[in-house]
Short mmCIF file of C-alpha atoms in Angstrom, two decimals:
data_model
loop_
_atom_site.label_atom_id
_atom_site.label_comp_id
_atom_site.label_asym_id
_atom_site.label_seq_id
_atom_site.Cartn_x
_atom_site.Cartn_y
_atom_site.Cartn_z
CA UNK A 1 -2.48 4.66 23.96
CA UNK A 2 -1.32 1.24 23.19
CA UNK A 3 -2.56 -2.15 22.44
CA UNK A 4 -1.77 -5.41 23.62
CA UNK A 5 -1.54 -8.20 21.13
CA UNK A 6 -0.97 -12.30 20.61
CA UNK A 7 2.78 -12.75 19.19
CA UNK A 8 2.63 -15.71 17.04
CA UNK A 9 6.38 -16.98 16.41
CA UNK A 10 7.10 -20.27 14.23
CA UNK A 11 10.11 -21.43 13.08
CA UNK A 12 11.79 -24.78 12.24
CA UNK A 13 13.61 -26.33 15.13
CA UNK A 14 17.11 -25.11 15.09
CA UNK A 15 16.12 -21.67 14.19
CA UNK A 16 16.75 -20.46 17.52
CA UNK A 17 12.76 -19.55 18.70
CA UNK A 18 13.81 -20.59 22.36
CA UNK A 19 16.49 -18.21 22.57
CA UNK A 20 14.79 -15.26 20.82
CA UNK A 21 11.89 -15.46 22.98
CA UNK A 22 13.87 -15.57 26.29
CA UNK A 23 15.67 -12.73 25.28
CA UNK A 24 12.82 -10.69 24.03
CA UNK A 25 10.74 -11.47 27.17
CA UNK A 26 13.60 -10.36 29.34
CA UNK A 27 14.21 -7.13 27.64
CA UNK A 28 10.55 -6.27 27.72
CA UNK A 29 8.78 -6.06 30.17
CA UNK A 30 5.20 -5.93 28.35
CA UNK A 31 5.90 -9.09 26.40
CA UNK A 32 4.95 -12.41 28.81
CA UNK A 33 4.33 -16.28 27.60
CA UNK A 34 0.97 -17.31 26.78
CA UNK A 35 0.82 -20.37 28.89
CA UNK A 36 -0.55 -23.62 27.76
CA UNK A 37 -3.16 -26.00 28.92
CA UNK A 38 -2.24 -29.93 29.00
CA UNK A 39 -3.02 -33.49 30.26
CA UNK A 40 0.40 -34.71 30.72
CA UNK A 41 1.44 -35.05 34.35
CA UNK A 42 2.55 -32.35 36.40
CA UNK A 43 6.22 -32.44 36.88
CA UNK A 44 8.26 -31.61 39.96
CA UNK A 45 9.09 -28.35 40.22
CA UNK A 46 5.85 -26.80 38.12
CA UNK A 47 3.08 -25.29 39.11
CA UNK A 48 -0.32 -24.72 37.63
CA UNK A 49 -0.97 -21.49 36.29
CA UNK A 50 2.94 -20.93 35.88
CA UNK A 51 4.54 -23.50 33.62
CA UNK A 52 1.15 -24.81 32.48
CA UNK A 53 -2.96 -24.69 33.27
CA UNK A 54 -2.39 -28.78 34.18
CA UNK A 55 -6.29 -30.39 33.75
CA UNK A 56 -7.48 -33.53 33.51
CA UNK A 57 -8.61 -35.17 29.53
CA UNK A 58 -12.57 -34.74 30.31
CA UNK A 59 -11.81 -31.18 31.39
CA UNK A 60 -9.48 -30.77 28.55
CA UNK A 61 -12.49 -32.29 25.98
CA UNK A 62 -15.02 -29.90 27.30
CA UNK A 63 -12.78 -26.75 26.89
CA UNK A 64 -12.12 -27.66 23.28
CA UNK A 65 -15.36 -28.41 22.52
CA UNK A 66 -16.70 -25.32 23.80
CA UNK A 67 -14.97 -23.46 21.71
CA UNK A 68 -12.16 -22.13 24.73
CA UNK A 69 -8.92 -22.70 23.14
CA UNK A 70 -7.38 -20.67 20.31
CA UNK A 71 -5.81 -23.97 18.81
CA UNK A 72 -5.04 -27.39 20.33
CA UNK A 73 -3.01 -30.40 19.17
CA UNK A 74 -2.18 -34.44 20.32
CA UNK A 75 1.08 -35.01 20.88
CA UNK A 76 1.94 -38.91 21.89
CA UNK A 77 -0.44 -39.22 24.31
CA UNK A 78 -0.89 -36.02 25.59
CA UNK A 79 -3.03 -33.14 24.59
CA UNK A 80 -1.66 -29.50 24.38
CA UNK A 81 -3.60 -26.63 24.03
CA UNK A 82 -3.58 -22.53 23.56
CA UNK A 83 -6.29 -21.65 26.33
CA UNK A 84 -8.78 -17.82 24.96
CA UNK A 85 -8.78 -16.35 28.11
CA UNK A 86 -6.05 -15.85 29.53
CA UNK A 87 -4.45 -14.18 26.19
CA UNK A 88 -7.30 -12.49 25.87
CA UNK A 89 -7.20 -10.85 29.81
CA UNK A 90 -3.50 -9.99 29.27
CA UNK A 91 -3.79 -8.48 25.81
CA UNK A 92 -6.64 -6.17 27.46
CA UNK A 93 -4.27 -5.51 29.88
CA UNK A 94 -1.96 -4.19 26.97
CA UNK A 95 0.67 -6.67 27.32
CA UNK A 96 1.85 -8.70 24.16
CA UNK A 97 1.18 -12.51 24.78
CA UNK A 98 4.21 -14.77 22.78
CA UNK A 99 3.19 -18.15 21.75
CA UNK A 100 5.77 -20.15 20.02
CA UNK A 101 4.06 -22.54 18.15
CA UNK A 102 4.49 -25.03 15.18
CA UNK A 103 2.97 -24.34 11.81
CA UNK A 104 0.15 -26.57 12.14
CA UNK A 105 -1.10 -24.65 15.31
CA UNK A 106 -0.74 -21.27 13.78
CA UNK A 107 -2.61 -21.83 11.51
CA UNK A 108 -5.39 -22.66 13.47
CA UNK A 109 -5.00 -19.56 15.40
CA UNK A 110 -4.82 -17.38 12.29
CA UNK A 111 -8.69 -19.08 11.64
CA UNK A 112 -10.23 -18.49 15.06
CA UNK A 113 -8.16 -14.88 15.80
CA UNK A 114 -7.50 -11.97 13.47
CA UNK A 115 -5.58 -9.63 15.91
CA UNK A 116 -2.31 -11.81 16.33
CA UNK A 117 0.52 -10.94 14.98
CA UNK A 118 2.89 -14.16 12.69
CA UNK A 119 6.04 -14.39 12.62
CA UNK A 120 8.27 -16.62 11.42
CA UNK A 121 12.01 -17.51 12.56
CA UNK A 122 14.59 -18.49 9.69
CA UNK A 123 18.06 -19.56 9.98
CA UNK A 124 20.21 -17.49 7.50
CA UNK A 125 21.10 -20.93 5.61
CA UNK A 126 20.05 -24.26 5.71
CA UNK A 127 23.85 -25.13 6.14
CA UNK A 128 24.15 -23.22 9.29
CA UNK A 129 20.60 -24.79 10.56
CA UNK A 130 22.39 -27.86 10.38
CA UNK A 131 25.02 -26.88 12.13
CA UNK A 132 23.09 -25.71 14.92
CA UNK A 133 20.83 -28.87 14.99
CA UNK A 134 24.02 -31.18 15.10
CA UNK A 135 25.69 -28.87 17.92
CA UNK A 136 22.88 -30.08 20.25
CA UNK A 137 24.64 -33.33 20.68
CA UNK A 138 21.54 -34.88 22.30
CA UNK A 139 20.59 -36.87 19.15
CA UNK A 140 20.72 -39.37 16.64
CA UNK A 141 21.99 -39.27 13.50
CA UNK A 142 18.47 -40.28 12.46
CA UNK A 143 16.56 -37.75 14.69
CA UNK A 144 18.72 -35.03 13.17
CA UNK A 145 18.14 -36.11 9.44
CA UNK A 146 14.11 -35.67 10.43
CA UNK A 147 14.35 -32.67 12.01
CA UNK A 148 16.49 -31.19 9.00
CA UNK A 149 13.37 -32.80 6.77
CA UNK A 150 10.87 -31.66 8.65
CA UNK A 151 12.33 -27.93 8.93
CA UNK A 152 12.74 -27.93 5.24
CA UNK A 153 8.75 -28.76 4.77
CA UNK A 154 8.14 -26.02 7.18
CA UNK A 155 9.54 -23.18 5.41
CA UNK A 156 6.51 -23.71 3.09
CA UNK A 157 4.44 -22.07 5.75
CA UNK A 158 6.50 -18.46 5.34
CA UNK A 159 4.15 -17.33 3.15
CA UNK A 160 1.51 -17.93 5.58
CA UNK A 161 2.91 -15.41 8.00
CA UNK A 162 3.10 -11.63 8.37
CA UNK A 163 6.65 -11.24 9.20
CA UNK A 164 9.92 -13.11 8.72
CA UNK A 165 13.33 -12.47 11.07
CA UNK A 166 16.76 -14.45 9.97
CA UNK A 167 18.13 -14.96 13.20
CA UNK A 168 21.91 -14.58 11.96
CA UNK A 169 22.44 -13.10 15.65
CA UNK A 170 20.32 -13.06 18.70
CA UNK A 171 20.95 -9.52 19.00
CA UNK A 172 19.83 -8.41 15.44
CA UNK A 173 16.83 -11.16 15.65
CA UNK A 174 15.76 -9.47 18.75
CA UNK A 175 15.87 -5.66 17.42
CA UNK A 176 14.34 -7.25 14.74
CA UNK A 177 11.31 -8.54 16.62
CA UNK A 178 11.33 -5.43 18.80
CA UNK A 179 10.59 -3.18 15.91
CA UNK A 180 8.08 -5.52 14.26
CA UNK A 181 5.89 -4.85 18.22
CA UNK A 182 6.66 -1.65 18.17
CA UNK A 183 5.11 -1.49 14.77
CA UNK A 184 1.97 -3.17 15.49
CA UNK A 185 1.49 -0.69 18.35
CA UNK A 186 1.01 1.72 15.71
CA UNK A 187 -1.51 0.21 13.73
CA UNK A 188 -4.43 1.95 13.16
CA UNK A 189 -6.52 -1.23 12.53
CA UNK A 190 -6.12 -2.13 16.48
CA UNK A 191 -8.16 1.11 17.21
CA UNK A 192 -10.93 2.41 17.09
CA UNK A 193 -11.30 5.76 18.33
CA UNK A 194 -7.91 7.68 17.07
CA UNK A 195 -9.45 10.92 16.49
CA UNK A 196 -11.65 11.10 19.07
CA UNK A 197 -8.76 10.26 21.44
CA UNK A 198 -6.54 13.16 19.78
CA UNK A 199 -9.61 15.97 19.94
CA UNK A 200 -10.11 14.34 23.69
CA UNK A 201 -13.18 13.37 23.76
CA UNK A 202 -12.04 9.44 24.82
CA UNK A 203 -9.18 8.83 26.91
CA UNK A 204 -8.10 6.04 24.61
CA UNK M 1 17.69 -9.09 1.94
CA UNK M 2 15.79 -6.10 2.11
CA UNK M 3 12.79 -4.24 -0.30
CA UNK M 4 12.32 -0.41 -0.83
CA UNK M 5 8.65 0.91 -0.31
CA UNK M 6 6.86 4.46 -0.65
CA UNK M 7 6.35 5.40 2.68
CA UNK M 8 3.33 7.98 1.99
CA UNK M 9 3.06 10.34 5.02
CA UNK M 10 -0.01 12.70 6.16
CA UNK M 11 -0.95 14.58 8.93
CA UNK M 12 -2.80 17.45 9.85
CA UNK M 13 -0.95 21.02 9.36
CA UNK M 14 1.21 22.18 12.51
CA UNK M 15 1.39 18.10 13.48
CA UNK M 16 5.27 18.24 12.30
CA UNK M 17 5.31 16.32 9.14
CA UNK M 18 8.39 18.00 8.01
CA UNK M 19 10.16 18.45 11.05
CA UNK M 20 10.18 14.86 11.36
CA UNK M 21 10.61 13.93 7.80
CA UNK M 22 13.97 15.82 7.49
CA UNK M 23 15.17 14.16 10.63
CA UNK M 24 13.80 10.82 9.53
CA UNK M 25 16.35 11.48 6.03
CA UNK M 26 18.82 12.51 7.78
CA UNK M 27 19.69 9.89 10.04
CA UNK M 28 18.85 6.63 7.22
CA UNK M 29 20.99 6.81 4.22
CA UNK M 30 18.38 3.98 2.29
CA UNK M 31 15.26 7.18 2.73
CA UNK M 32 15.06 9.58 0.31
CA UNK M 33 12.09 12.10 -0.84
CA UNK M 34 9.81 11.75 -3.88
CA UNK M 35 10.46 14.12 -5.96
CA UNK M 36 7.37 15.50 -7.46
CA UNK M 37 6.04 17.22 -11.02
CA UNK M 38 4.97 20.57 -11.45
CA UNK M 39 3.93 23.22 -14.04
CA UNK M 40 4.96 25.94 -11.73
CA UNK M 41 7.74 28.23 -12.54
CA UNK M 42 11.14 27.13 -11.21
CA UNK M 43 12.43 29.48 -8.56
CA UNK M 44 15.54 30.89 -8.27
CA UNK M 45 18.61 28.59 -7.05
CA UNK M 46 15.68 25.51 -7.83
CA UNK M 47 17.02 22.28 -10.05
CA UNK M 48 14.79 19.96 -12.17
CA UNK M 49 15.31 16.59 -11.05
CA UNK M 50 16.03 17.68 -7.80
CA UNK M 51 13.29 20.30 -5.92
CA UNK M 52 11.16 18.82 -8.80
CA UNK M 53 10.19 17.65 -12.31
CA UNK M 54 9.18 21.00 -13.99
CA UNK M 55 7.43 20.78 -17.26
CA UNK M 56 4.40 22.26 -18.92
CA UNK M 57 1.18 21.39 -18.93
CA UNK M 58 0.87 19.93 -22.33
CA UNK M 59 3.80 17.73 -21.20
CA UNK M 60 1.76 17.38 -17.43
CA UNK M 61 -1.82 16.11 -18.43
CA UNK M 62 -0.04 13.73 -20.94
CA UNK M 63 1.49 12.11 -18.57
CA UNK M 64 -0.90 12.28 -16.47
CA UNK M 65 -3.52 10.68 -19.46
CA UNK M 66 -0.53 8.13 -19.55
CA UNK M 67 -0.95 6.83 -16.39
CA UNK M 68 2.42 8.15 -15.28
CA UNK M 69 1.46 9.38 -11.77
CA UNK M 70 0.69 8.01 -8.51
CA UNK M 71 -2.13 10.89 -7.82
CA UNK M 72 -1.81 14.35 -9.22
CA UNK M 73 -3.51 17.46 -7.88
CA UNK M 74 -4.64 21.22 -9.36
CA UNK M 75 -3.31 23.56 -6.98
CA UNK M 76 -4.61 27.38 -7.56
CA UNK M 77 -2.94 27.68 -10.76
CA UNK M 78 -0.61 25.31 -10.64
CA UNK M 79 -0.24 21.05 -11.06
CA UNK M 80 1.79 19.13 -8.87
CA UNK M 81 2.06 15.28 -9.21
CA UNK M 82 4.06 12.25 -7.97
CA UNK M 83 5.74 10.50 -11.03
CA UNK M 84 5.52 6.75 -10.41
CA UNK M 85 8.84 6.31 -12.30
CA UNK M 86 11.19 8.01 -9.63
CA UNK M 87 9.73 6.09 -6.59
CA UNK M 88 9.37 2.53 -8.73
CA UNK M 89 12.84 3.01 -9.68
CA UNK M 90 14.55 4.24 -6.23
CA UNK M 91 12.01 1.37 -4.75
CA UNK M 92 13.88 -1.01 -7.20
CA UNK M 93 16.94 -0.29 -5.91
CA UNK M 94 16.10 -1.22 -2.36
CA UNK M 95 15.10 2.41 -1.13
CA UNK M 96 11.98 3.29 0.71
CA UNK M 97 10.46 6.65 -0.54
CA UNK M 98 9.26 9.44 1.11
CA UNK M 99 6.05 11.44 0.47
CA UNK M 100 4.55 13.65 2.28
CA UNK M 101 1.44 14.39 0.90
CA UNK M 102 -2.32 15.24 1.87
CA UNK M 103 -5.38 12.94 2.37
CA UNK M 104 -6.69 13.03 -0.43
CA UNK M 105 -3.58 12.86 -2.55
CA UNK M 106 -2.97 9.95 -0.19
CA UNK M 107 -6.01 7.93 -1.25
CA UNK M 108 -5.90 8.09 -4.65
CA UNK M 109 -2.33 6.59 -4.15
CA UNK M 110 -3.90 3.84 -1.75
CA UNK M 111 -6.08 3.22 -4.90
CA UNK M 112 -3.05 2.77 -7.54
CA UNK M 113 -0.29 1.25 -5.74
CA UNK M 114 -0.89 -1.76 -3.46
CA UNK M 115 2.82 -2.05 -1.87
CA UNK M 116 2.65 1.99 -0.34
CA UNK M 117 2.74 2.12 3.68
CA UNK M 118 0.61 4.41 4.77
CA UNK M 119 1.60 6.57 7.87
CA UNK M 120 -0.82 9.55 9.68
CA UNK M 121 1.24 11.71 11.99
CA UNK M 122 -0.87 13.09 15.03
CA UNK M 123 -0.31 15.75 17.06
CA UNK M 124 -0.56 14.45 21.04
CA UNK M 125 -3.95 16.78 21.19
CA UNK M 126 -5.74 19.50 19.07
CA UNK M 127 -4.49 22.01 22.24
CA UNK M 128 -0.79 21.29 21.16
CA UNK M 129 -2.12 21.16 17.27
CA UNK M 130 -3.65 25.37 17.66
CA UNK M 131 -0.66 26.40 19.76
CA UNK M 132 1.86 24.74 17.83
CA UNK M 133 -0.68 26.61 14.18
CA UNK M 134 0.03 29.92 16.51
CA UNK M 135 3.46 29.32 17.20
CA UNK M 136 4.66 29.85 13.42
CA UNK M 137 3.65 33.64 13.56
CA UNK M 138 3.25 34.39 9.69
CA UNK M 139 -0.77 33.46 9.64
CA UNK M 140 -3.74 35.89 10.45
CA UNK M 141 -6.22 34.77 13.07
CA UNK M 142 -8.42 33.21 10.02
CA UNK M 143 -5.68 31.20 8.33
CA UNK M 144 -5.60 29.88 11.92
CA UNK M 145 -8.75 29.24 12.33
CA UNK M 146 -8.67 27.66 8.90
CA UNK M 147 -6.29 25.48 9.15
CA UNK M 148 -7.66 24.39 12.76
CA UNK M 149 -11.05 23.73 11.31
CA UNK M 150 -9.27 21.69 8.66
CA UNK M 151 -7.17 19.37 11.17
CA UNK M 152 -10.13 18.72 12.53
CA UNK M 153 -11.81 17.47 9.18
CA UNK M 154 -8.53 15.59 8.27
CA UNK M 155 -8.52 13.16 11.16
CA UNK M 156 -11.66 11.53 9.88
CA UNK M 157 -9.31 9.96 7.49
CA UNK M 158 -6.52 8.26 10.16
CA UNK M 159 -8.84 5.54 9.59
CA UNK M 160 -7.39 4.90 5.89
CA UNK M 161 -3.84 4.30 6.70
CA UNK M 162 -1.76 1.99 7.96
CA UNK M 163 -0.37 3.35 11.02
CA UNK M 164 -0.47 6.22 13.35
CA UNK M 165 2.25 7.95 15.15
CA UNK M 166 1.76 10.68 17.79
CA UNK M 167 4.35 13.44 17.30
CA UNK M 168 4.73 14.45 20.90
CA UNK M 169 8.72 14.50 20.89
CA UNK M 170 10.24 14.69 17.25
CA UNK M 171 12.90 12.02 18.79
CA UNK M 172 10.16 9.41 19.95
CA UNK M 173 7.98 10.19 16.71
CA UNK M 174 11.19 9.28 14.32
CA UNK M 175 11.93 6.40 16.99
CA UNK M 176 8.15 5.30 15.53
CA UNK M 177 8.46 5.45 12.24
CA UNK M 178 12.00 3.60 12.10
CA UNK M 179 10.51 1.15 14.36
CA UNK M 180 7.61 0.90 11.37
CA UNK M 181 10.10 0.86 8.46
CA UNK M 182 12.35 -1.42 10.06
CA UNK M 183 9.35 -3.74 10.47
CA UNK M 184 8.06 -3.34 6.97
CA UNK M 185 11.36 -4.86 5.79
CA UNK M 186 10.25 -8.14 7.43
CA UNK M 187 6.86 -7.93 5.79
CA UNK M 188 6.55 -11.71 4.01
CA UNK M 189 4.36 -10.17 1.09
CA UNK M 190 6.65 -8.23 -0.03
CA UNK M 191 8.83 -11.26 -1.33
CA UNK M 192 8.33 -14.06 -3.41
CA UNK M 193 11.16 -16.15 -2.88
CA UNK M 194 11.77 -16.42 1.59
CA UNK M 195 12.11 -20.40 1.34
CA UNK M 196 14.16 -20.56 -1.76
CA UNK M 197 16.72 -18.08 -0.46
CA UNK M 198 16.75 -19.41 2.73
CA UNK M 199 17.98 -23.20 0.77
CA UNK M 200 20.28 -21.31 -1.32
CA UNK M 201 18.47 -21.60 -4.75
CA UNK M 202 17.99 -18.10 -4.95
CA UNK M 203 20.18 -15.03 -3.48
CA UNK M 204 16.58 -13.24 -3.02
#
């Protein structure tokens, strides 16, 4: 008997969510991305249903207004958005459904879903997060002062969460995580008929 | 950073509570046993402070007026009781603490101490459960009975706890509840200060 679940993982940029996930997803093979709906243009190489669910604004309006995503934001000029159904088919399927996600859109999830699950990626110093968002080499001096900013704002948001993993190394931050899922696949709150699977009256 | 716990665990007689307890010990140095109060008589080669607490009852229901234990319970003749010193102190020191303990000791626990996990070990079916009662050899056909008639009454209560683990191997049953402790050490309630240790202004 097991239960699938959504996998809510936050973090501040630099804390390494990226390469947690892939890892975690690899090892695993129950664990899959929750893929997102959008209105920015499809580009080469992706495919709908894979990368993305690619739709249209009007389509995009309707969905949100009828209640179908689990949390949706504007970014630039594009909308993003966490689409029910298809993390609700896979976790009744059994399968854990990761959505990394900023702090803003988990908390909207934590209103509209009780089952997921929140966790929250630190660095083990805000030294070392530094580090690792300078190592990128892909930015300004200024884009890296906002992203330290911003990630220091973030960790305000711990509290909000269920879980916490320093990510001092992959490995650890991925046993970590592993344990946390094995965990919740113990948790009596995800089901309902324990006993009555045990005595055999439901195959459950 | 890491936070000691009591780790209460229950389970229906002949589910392996103990079997997997001692293994559980064995193979994590930070898990140790509560060590319970009792007016009994200490038996030969017994140590107080180590088997258990033993005092009289004068020196038991005063402590037990005091608010001193977790849940006590009467026993035939006898009073056995969990002292909430030993497992606030060991849990102060970064230990999680073992009890193995009954339903309804269980609940009054539940009742007086927020921060317990609560675990319920199954057994994979009540077929396993009567030949695993029969197995022991030292019962008559009605303690059998009895304590297969009881089983049955004491899964009503899997429903209280936290998590469930199905004791079909004792390797993949301790597997389980490491999994569930190792998790519980990432549980953001159980600390105050994630951000500030995180920007150095506390070694939390």
């Amino acid at each position: 008997m097991s239960r699938g679940f959504l996998l809510v993982l936050s973090g501040p940029s630099g804390a390494g969510k990226g390469t947690v996930s892939k890892e975690l997803i690899q090892r695993n093979e129950d664990i899959v991305f929750s893929i997102s709906a959008t209105t920015r243009d499809k580009r080469p190489g992706e495919q709908d249903g894979v990368n993305y669910y690619f739709m249209d604004e009007e389509t995009f309006d309707a969905k949100a207004n009828a209640g179908e995503f689990l949390e949706y934001a504007h970014v630039h000029n594009d909308k993003y958005a966490t689409p029910k159904e298809f993390v609700m088919n896979k976790v009744a399927e059994g399968e854990i459904v990761l959505l990394e996600i900023d702090v803003q859109g988990a908390l909207q999830i934590k209103k509209n879903y009780k089952n997921a699950v929140f966790m929250f990626l630190l660095p083990p110093s805000m030294t070392e997060l530094k580090r690792r968002i300078e190592g990128r080499q892909t930015e300004t001096e200024e884009e890296i002062e906002l992203r330290y900013s911003n990630a220091f704002k973030e960790l305000d948001f711990v509290n909000e969460y269920d879980y916490f993993v320093v990510n001092d190394t992959v490995e650890q931050a991925v046993l970590d995580m592993e344990a946390i899922i094995r965990a919740e696949k113990h948790r009596v709150k995800r089901f309902k008929y324990i006993k009555e699977r045990v005595i055999g009256e439901k195959n459950v």
